[in-house]
Short mmCIF file of C-alpha atoms and ligand atoms in Angstrom, two decimals:
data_model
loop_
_atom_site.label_atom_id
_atom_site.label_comp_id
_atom_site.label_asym_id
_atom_site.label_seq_id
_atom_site.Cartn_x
_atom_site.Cartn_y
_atom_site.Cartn_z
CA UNK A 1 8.71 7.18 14.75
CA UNK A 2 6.04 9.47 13.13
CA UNK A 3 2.97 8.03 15.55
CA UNK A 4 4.72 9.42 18.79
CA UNK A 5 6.44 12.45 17.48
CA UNK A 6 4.96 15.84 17.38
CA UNK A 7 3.28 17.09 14.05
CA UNK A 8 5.24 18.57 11.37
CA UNK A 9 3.26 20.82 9.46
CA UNK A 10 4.24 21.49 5.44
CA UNK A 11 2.93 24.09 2.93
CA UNK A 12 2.77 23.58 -1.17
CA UNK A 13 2.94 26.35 -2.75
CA UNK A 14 2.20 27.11 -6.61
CA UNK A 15 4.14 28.87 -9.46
CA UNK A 16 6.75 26.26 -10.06
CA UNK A 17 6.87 23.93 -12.97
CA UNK A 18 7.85 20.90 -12.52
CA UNK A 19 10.56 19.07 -14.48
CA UNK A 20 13.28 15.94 -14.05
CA UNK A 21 13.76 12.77 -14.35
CA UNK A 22 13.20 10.78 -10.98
CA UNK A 23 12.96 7.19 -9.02
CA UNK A 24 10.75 6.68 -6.52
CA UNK A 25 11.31 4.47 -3.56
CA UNK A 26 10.80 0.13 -3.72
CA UNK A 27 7.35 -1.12 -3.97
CA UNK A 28 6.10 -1.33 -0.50
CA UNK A 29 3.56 -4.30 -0.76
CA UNK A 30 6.66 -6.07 -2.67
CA UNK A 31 8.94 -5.25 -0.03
CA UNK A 32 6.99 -6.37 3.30
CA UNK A 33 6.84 -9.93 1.15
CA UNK A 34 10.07 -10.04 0.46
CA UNK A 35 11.17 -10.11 4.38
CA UNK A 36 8.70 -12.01 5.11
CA UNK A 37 9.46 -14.68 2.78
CA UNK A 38 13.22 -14.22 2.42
CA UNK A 39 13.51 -14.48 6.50
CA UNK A 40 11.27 -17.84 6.45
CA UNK A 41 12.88 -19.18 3.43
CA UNK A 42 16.19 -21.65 3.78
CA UNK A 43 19.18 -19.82 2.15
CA UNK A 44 20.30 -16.50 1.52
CA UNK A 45 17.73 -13.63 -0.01
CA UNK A 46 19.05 -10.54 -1.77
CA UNK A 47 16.90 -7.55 -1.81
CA UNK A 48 17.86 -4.87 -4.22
CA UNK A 49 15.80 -1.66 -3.82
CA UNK A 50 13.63 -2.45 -0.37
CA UNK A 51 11.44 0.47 0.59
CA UNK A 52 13.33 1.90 3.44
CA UNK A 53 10.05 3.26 4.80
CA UNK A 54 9.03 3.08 8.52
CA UNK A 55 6.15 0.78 7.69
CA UNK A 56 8.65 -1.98 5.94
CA UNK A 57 11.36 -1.08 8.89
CA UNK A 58 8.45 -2.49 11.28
CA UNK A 59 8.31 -5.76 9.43
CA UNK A 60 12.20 -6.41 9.39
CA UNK A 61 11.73 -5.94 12.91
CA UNK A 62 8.76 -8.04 13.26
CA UNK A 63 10.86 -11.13 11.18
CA UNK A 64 13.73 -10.69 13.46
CA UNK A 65 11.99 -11.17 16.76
CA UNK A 66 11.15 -14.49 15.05
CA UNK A 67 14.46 -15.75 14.59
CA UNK A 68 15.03 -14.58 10.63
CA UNK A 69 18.58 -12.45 10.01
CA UNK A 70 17.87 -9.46 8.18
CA UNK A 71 20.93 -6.92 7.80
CA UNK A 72 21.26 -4.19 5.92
CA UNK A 73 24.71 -3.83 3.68
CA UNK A 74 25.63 -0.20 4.49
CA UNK A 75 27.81 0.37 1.42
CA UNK A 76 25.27 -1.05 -1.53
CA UNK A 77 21.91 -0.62 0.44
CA UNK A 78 21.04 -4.59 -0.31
CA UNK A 79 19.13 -6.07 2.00
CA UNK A 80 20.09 -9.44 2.94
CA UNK A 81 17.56 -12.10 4.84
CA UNK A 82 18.20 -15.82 5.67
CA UNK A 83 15.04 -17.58 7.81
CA UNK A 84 14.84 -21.41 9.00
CA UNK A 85 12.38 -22.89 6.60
CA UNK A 86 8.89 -22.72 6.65
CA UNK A 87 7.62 -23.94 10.38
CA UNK A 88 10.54 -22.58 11.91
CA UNK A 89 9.21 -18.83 13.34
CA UNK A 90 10.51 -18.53 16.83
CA UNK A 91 7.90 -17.22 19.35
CA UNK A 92 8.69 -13.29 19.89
CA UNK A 93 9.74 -12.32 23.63
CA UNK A 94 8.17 -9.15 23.05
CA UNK A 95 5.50 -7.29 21.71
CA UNK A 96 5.35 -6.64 17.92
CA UNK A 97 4.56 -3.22 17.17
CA UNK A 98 3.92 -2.46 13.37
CA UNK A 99 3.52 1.14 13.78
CA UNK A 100 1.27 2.42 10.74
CA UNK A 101 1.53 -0.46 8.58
CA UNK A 102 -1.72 -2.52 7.88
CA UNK A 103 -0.03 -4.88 5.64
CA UNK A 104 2.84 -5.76 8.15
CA UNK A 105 0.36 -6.92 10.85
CA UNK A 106 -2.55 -8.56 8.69
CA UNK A 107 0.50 -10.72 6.70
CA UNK A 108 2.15 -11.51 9.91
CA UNK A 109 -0.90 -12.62 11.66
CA UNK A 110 -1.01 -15.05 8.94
CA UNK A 111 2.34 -16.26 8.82
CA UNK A 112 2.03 -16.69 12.41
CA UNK A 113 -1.44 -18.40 12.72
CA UNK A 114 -0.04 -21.79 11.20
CA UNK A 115 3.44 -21.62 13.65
CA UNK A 116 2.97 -23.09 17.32
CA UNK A 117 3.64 -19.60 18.86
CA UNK A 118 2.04 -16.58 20.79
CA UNK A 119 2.77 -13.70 19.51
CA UNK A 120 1.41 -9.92 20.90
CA UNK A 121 0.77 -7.22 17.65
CA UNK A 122 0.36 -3.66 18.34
CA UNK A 123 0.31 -0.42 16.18
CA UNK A 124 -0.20 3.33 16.14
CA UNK A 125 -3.24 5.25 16.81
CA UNK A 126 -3.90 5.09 13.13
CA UNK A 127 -3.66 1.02 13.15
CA UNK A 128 -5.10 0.68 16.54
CA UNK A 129 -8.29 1.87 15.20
CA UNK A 130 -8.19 -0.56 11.64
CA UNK A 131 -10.26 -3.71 11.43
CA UNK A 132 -8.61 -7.18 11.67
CA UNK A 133 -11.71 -9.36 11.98
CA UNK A 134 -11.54 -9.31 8.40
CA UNK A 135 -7.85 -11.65 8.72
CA UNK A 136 -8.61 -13.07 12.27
CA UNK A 137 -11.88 -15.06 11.06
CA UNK A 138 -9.93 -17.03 8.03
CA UNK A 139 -7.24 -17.94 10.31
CA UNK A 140 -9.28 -18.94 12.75
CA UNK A 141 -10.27 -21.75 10.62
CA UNK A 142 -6.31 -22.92 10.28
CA UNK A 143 -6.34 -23.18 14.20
CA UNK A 144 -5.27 -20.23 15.70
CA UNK A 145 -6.84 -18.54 18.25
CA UNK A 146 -7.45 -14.35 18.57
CA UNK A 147 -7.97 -12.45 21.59
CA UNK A 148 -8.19 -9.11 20.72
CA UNK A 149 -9.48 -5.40 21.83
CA UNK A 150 -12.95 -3.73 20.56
CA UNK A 151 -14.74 -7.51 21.81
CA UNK A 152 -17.97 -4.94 23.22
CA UNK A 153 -18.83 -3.20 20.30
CA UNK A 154 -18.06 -5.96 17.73
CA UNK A 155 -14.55 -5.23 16.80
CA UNK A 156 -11.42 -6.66 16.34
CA UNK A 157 -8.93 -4.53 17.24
CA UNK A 158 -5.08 -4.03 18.14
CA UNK A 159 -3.23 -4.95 20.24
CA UNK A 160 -4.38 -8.43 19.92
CA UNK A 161 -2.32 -11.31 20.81
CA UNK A 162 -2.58 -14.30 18.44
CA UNK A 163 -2.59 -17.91 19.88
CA UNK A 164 -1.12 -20.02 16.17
CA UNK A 165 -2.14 -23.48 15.69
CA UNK A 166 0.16 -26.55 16.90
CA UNK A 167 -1.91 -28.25 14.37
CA UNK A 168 -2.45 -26.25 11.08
CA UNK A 169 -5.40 -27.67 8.76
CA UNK A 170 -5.37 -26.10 5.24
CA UNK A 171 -8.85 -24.31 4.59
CA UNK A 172 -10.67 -23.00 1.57
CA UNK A 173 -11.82 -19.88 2.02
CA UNK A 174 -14.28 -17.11 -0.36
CA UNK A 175 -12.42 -13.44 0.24
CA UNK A 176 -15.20 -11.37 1.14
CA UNK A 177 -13.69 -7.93 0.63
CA UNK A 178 -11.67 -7.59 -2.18
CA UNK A 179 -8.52 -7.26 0.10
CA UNK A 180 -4.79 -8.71 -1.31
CA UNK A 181 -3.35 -8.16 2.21
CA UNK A 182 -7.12 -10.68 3.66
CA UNK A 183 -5.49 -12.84 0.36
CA UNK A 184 -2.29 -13.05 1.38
CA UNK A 185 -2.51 -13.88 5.09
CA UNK A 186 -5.04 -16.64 4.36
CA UNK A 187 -2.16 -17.97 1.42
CA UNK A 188 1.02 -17.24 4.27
CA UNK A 189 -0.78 -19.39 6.93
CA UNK A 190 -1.66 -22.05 4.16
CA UNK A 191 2.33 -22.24 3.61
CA UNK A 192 2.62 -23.99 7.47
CA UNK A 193 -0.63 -25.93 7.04
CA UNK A 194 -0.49 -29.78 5.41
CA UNK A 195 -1.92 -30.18 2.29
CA UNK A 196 -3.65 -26.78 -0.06
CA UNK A 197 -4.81 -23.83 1.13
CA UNK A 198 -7.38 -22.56 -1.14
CA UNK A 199 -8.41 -19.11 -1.81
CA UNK A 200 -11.08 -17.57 -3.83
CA UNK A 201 -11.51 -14.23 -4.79
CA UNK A 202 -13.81 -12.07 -7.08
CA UNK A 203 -11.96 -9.41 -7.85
CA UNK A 204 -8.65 -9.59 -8.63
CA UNK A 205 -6.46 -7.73 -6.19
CA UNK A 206 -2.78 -7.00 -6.26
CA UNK A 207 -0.82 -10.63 -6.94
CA UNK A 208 2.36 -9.68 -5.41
CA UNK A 209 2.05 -12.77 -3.03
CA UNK A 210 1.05 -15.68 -5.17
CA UNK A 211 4.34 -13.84 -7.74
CA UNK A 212 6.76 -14.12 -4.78
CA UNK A 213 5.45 -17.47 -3.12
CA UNK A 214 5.73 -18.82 -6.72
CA UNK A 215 9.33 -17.33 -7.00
CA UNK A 216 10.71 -18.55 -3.77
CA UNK A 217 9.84 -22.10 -5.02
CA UNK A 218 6.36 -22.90 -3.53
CA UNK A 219 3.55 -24.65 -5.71
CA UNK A 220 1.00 -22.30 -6.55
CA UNK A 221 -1.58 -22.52 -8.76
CA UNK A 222 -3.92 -19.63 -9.72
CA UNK A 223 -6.93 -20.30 -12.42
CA UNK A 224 -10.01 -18.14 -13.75
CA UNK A 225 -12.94 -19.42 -12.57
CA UNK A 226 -16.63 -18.17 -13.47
CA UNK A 227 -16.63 -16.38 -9.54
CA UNK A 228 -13.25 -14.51 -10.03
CA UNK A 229 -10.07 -16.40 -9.56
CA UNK A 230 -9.02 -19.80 -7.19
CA UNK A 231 -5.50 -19.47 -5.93
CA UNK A 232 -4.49 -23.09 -4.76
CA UNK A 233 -1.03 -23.27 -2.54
CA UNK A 234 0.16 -26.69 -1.61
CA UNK A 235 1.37 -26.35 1.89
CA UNK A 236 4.71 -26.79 3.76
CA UNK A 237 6.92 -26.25 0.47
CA UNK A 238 10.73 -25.93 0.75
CA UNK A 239 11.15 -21.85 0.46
CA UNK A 240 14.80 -21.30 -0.44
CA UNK A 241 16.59 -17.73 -0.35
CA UNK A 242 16.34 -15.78 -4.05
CA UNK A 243 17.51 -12.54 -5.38
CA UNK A 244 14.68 -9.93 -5.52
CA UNK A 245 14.87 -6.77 -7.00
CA UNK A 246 11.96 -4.17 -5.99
CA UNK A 247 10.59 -1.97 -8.85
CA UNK A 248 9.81 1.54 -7.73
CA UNK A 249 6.14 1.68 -5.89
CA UNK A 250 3.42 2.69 -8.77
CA UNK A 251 1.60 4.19 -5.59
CA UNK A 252 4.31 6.54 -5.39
CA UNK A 253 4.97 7.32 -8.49
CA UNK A 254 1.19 8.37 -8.70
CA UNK A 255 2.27 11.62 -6.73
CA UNK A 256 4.48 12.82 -9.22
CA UNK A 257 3.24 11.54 -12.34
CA UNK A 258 -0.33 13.27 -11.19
CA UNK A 259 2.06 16.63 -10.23
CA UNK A 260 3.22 17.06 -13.40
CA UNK A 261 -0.14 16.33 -15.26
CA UNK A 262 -2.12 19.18 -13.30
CA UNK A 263 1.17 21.87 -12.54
CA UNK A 264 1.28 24.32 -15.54
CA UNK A 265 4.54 23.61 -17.87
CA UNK A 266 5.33 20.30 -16.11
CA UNK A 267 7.31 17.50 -17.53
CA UNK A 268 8.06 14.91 -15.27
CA UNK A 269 9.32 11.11 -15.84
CA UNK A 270 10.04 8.25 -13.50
CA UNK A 271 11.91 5.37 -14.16
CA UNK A 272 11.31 1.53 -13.15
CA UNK A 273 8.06 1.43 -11.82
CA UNK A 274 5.71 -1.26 -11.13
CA UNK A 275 3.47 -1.81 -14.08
CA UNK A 276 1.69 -4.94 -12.50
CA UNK A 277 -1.46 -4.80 -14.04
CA UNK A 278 -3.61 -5.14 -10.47
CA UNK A 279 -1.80 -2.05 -9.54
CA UNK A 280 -2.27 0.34 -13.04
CA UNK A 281 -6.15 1.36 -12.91
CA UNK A 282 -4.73 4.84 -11.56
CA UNK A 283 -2.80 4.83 -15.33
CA UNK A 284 -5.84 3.52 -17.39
CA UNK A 285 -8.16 6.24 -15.42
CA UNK A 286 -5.47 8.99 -16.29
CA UNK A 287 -5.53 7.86 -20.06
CA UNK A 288 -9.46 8.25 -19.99
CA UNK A 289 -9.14 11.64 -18.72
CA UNK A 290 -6.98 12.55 -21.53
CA UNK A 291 -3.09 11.90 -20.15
CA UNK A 292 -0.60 11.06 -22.31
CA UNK A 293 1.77 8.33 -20.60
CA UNK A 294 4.84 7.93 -22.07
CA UNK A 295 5.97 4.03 -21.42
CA UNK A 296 9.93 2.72 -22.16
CA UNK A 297 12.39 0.55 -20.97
CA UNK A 298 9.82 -2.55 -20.32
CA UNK A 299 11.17 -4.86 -18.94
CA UNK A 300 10.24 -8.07 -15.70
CA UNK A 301 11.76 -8.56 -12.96
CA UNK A 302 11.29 -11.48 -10.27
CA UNK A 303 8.49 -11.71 -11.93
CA UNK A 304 7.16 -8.17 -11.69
CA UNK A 305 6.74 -5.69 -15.29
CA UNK A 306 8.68 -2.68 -14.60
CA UNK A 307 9.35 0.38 -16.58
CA UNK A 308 9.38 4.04 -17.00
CA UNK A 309 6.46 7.12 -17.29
CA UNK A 310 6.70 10.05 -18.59
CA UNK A 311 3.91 12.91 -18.30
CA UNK A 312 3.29 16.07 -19.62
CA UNK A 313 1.21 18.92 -18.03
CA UNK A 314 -2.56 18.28 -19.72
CA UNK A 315 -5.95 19.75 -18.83
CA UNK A 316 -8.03 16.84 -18.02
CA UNK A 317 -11.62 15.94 -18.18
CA UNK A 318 -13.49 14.25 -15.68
CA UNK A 319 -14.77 10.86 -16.09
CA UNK A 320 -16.58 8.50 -14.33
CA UNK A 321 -14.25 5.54 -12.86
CA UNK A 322 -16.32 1.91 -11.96
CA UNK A 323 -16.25 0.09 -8.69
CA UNK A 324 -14.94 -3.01 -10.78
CA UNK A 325 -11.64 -0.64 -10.86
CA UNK A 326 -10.99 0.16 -7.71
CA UNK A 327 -9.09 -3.15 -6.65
CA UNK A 328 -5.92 -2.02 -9.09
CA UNK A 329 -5.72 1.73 -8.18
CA UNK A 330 -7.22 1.58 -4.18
CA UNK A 331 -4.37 3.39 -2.83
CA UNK A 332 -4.46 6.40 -5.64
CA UNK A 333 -8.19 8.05 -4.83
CA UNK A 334 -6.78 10.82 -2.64
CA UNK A 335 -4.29 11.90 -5.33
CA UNK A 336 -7.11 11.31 -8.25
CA UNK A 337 -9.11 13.18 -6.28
CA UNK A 338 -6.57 16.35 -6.89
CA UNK A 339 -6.02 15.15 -10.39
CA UNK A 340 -9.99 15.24 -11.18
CA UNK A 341 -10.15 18.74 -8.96
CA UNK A 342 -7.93 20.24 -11.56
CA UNK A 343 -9.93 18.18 -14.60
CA UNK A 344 -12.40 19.88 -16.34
CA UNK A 345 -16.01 18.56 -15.49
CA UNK A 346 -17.10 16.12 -13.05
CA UNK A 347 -15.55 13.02 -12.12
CA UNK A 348 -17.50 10.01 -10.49
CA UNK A 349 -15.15 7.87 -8.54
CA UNK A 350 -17.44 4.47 -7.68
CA UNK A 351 -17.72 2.19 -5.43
CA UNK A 352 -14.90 3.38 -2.55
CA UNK A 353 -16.26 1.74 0.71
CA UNK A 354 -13.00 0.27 1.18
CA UNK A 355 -11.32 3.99 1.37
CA UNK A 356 -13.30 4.08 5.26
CA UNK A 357 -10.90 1.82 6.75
CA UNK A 358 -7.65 2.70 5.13
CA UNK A 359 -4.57 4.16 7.66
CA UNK A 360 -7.73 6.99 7.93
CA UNK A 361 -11.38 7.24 6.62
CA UNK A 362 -10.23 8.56 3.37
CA UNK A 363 -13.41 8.82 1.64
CA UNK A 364 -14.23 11.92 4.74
CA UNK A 365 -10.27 12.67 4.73
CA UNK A 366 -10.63 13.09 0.96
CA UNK A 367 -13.67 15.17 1.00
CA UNK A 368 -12.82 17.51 3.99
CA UNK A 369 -9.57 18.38 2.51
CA UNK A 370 -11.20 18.73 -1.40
CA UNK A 371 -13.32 21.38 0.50
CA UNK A 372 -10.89 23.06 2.63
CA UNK A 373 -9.45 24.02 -0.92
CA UNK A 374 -12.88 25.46 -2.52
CA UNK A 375 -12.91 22.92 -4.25
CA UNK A 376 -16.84 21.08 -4.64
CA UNK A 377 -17.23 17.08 -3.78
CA UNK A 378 -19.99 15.57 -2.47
CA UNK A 379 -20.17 11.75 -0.86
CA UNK A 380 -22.78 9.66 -2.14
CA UNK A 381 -23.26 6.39 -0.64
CA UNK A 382 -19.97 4.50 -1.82
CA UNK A 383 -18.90 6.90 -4.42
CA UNK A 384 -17.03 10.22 -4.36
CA UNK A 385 -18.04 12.94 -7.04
CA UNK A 386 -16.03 15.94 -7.63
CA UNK A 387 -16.22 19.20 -9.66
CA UNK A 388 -13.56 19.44 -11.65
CA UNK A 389 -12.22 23.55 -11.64
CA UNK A 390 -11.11 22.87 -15.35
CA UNK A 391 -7.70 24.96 -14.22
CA UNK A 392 -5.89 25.28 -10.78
CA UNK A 393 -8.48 24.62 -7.75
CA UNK A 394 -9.08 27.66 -5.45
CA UNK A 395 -6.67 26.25 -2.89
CA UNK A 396 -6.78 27.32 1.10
CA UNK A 397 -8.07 30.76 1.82
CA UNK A 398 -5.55 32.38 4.49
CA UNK A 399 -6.73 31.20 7.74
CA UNK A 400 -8.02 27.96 6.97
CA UNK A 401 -7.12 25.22 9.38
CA UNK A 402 -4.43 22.78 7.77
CA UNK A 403 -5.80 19.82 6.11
CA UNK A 404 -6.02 16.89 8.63
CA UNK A 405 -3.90 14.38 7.83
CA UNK A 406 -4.80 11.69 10.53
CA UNK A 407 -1.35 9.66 10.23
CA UNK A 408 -2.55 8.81 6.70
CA UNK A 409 0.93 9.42 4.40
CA UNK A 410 -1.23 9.48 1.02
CA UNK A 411 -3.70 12.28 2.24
CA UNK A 412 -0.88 14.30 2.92
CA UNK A 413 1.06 13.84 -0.64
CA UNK A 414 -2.01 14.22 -2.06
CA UNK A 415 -2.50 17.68 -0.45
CA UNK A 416 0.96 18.22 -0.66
CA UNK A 417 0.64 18.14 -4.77
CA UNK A 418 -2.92 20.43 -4.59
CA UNK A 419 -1.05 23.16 -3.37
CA UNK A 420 2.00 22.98 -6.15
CA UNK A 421 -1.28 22.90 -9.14
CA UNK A 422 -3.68 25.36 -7.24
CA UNK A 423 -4.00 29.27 -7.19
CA UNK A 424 -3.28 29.44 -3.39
CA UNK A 425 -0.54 27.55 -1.06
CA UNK A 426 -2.00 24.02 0.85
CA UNK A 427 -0.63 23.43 3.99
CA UNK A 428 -1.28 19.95 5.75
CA UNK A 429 -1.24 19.44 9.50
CA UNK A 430 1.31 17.03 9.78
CA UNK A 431 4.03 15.19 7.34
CA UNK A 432 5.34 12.65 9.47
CA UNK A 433 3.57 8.95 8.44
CA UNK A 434 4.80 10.11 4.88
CA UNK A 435 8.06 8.45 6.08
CA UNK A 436 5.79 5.14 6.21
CA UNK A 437 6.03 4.67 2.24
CA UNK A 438 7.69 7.76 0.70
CA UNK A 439 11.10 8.41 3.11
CA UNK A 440 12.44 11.54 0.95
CA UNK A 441 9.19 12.92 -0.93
CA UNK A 442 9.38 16.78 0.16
CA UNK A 443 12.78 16.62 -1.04
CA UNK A 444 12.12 14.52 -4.57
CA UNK A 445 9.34 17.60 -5.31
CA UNK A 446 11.94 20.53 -4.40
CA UNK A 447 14.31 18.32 -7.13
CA UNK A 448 11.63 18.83 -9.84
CA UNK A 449 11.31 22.41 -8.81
CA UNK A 450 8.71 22.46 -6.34
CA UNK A 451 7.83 24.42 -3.63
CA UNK A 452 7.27 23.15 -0.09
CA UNK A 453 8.16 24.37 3.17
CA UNK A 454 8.52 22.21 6.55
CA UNK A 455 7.39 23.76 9.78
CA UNK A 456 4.83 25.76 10.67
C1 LIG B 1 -1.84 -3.99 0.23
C2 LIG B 1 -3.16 -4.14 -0.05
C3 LIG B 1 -4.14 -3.04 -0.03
C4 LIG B 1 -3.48 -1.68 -0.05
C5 LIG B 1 -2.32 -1.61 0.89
C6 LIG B 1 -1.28 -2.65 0.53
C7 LIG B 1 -0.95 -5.16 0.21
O1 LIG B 1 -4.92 -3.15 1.15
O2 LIG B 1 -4.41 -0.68 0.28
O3 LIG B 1 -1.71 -0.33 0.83
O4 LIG B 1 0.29 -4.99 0.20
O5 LIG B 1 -1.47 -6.28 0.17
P1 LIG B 1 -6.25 -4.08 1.20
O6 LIG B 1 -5.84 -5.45 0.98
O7 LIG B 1 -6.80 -3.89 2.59
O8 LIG B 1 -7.13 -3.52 0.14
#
């Protein structure tokens, strides 16, 4: 997988319109739940539309060495899972390695915590170097024990071998960071625990979970409160086996719907995406900037509002986007950060300490790469400001060292688009974690009609 193999450098190059009607792969925080849940949950689960992406293939993995059935139906591409019922994990006899994916190990750590089981995580250099106090000190409350890497300078790192309670207590717990995957391990031990799991949270971060726990049959109750939101799951509920069908990943569709917004001439739609509200700030920010999106077919499903986007090339202005915002678009900075390069003004993107200690530092990966491409953004505190061109960035002069990528998939779309909208070809150092979330991107682009070349 992408952490051991060599780098695969890629070049964007502009002069291409883009045009087409595309989907973009299943929702990848909707997919890691639904494996989790379906292989825990009595019964058969149907997945229509999983993310086949490295970072969900790790989870499936993951559930397995705990006892859940998980196949694949080669002729439809339907995922099937069937588990044992909640409190039924089976202790892994090896090590689980979740390669890139922070999601995968902070929600497993969870789901384990509560089950009488040791269980080993690992990850790539990229996840190795992530924090996981931030899900090992709520679970420590339920019982379970951590021993981890990164003890002498204060960390808590992987690989880190979790110790779950034999005797779950349900805790209440204030989420200090607005984090849905902190959330959602706190609410996935709580579902092994006796009696409810409480979880408060200021801002509201992506609901996926409490949707999917509530759609698998457990009692969950979320209500506003004057501090944010109180998410109250009653514990050891009877999960049984559902039919879930994944809406294409907003996150992804940000690439292209952002592509054909800044390339010259573009017109660009994508159908059945995510339109969860916690996940849309990227949409509302575009709309501010002066985007037209084009919104039809509505519809839900498990839960989830789907539907399809259509964009239009536009010449954008820069805004200024609030830290309250960041919870519902905190994966789509790197590719706002091309859309406000190409805006025309400044943009002032607030409140991004959370970017540090994504699969990289984006806020640094972010910045580096805006300058590598002449274009002007300065780091102040928390909050990213950039100089809009007004018109197609500079882009990389000809020697310019790729754009470091660090194993981060979104840094490298997000370059990957620069160099379709800017005067000069981008080339990024390495391609491979895009096959965490994205499996197929170069190769959706070169179907819209743009240019990108693999290799060196
Ligand atoms: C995710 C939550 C977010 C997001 C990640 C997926 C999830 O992380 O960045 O890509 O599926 O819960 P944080 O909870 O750390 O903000």
């Amino acid at each position: 997988m992408s952490s051991a193999a060599p780098p695969v450098p890629a070049t964007s190059r502009p002069g291409h319109a883009l045009s087409g009607t595309i989907g973009v792969p299943g929702d990848k925080s909707i997919s890691h739940r639904s494996l989790m849940l379906g292989g825990l949950a009595v019964g058969e689960t149907v997945v229509h539309g999983l993310l086949e992406g490295e970072d969900v293939l790790r989870t499936a993995a993951a559930m397995r060495q705990m006892g859940a059935e998980i196949v694949r139906e080669e002729k439809t591409g339907i995922w099937r899972a069937r588990g044992r019922g909640v409190g039924a994990l089976v202790e892994p006899a090896d090590v689980l390695d979740l390669g890139n994916a922070g999601t995968g190990a902070r929600l497993l750590m969870g789901l384990i915590a509560a089950h009488p089981i040791v269980a080993v995580f690992t990850g790539d250099a990229s996840l190795r170097r992530r924090p996981m106090g931030r899900v090992t000190a709520p679970l420590e409350k339920f019982g379970a024990r951590f021993v981890a890497r990164g003890r002498a300078e204060g960390k808590v790192l992987l690989p880190l071998t979790v110790i779950g309670a034999s005797d779950p207590v349900p805790v209440e717990y204030v989420v200090p960071v607005p984090s849905a995957q902190v959330k959602s391990a706190v609410l996935l031990a709580g579902l092994n625990a006796p009696g409810t799991t409480i979880v408060h949270e200021k801002e509201g971060t992506r609901d996926h979970s409490e949707l999917m726990l509530r759609h698998f049959g457990a009692e969950i109750d979320v209500t506003r409160t004057d501090q944010g939101t109180r998410i109250a799951l009653k514990g050891q509920p009877e999960l049984t086996g559902r039919e879930v069908r994944v809406p294409g990943d907003p996150s992804s569709a940000a690439f292209a719907l952002v592509a054909g917004l800044v390339v010259p001439g573009s017109d660009v739609r994508v159908r059945n995406v995510g339109l969860n509200p916690r996940r849309t700030g990227l949409y509302q920010t575009l709309r501010e900037m002066g985007a037209t999106l084009d919104i039809g077919n509505a519809s839900t499903q498990a839960g989830e509002p789907v539907g399809d986007i259509g964009v239009r090339f536009t010449q954008l202005s820069g805004v200024e986007v609030p830290a309250a915002r960041a919870p519902s678009m905190i994966d789509e900075y790197p590719i706002l950060a091309v859309a406000a390069s190409c805006a025309k003004g400044r943009t002032v993107m607030r409140g991004l300490n959370e970017l540090r200690v994504k699969e990289s530092d984006r806020l640094s990966a972010i910045a580096r790469g805006l300058a590598a491409c002449g274009v002007k953004a300065t780091i102040e505190g928390d909050d990213l400001i950039v100089e809009g061109n007004g018109g197609p960035p500079p882009g990389m002069e000809a020697g310019t060292p790729a754009i470091k990528t660090h194993l981060d998939h979104r840094i490298a779309m997000s370059f990957l688009v620069m160099g379709l909208a800017a005067a000069r070809p981008v080339t990024v150092d390495d391609i491979g974690a895009i096959a965490t979330s994205f499996p197929g991107f170069v190769e959706l682009v070169r179907t819209l009609g743009g240019e990108i070349k693999v290799g060196a």
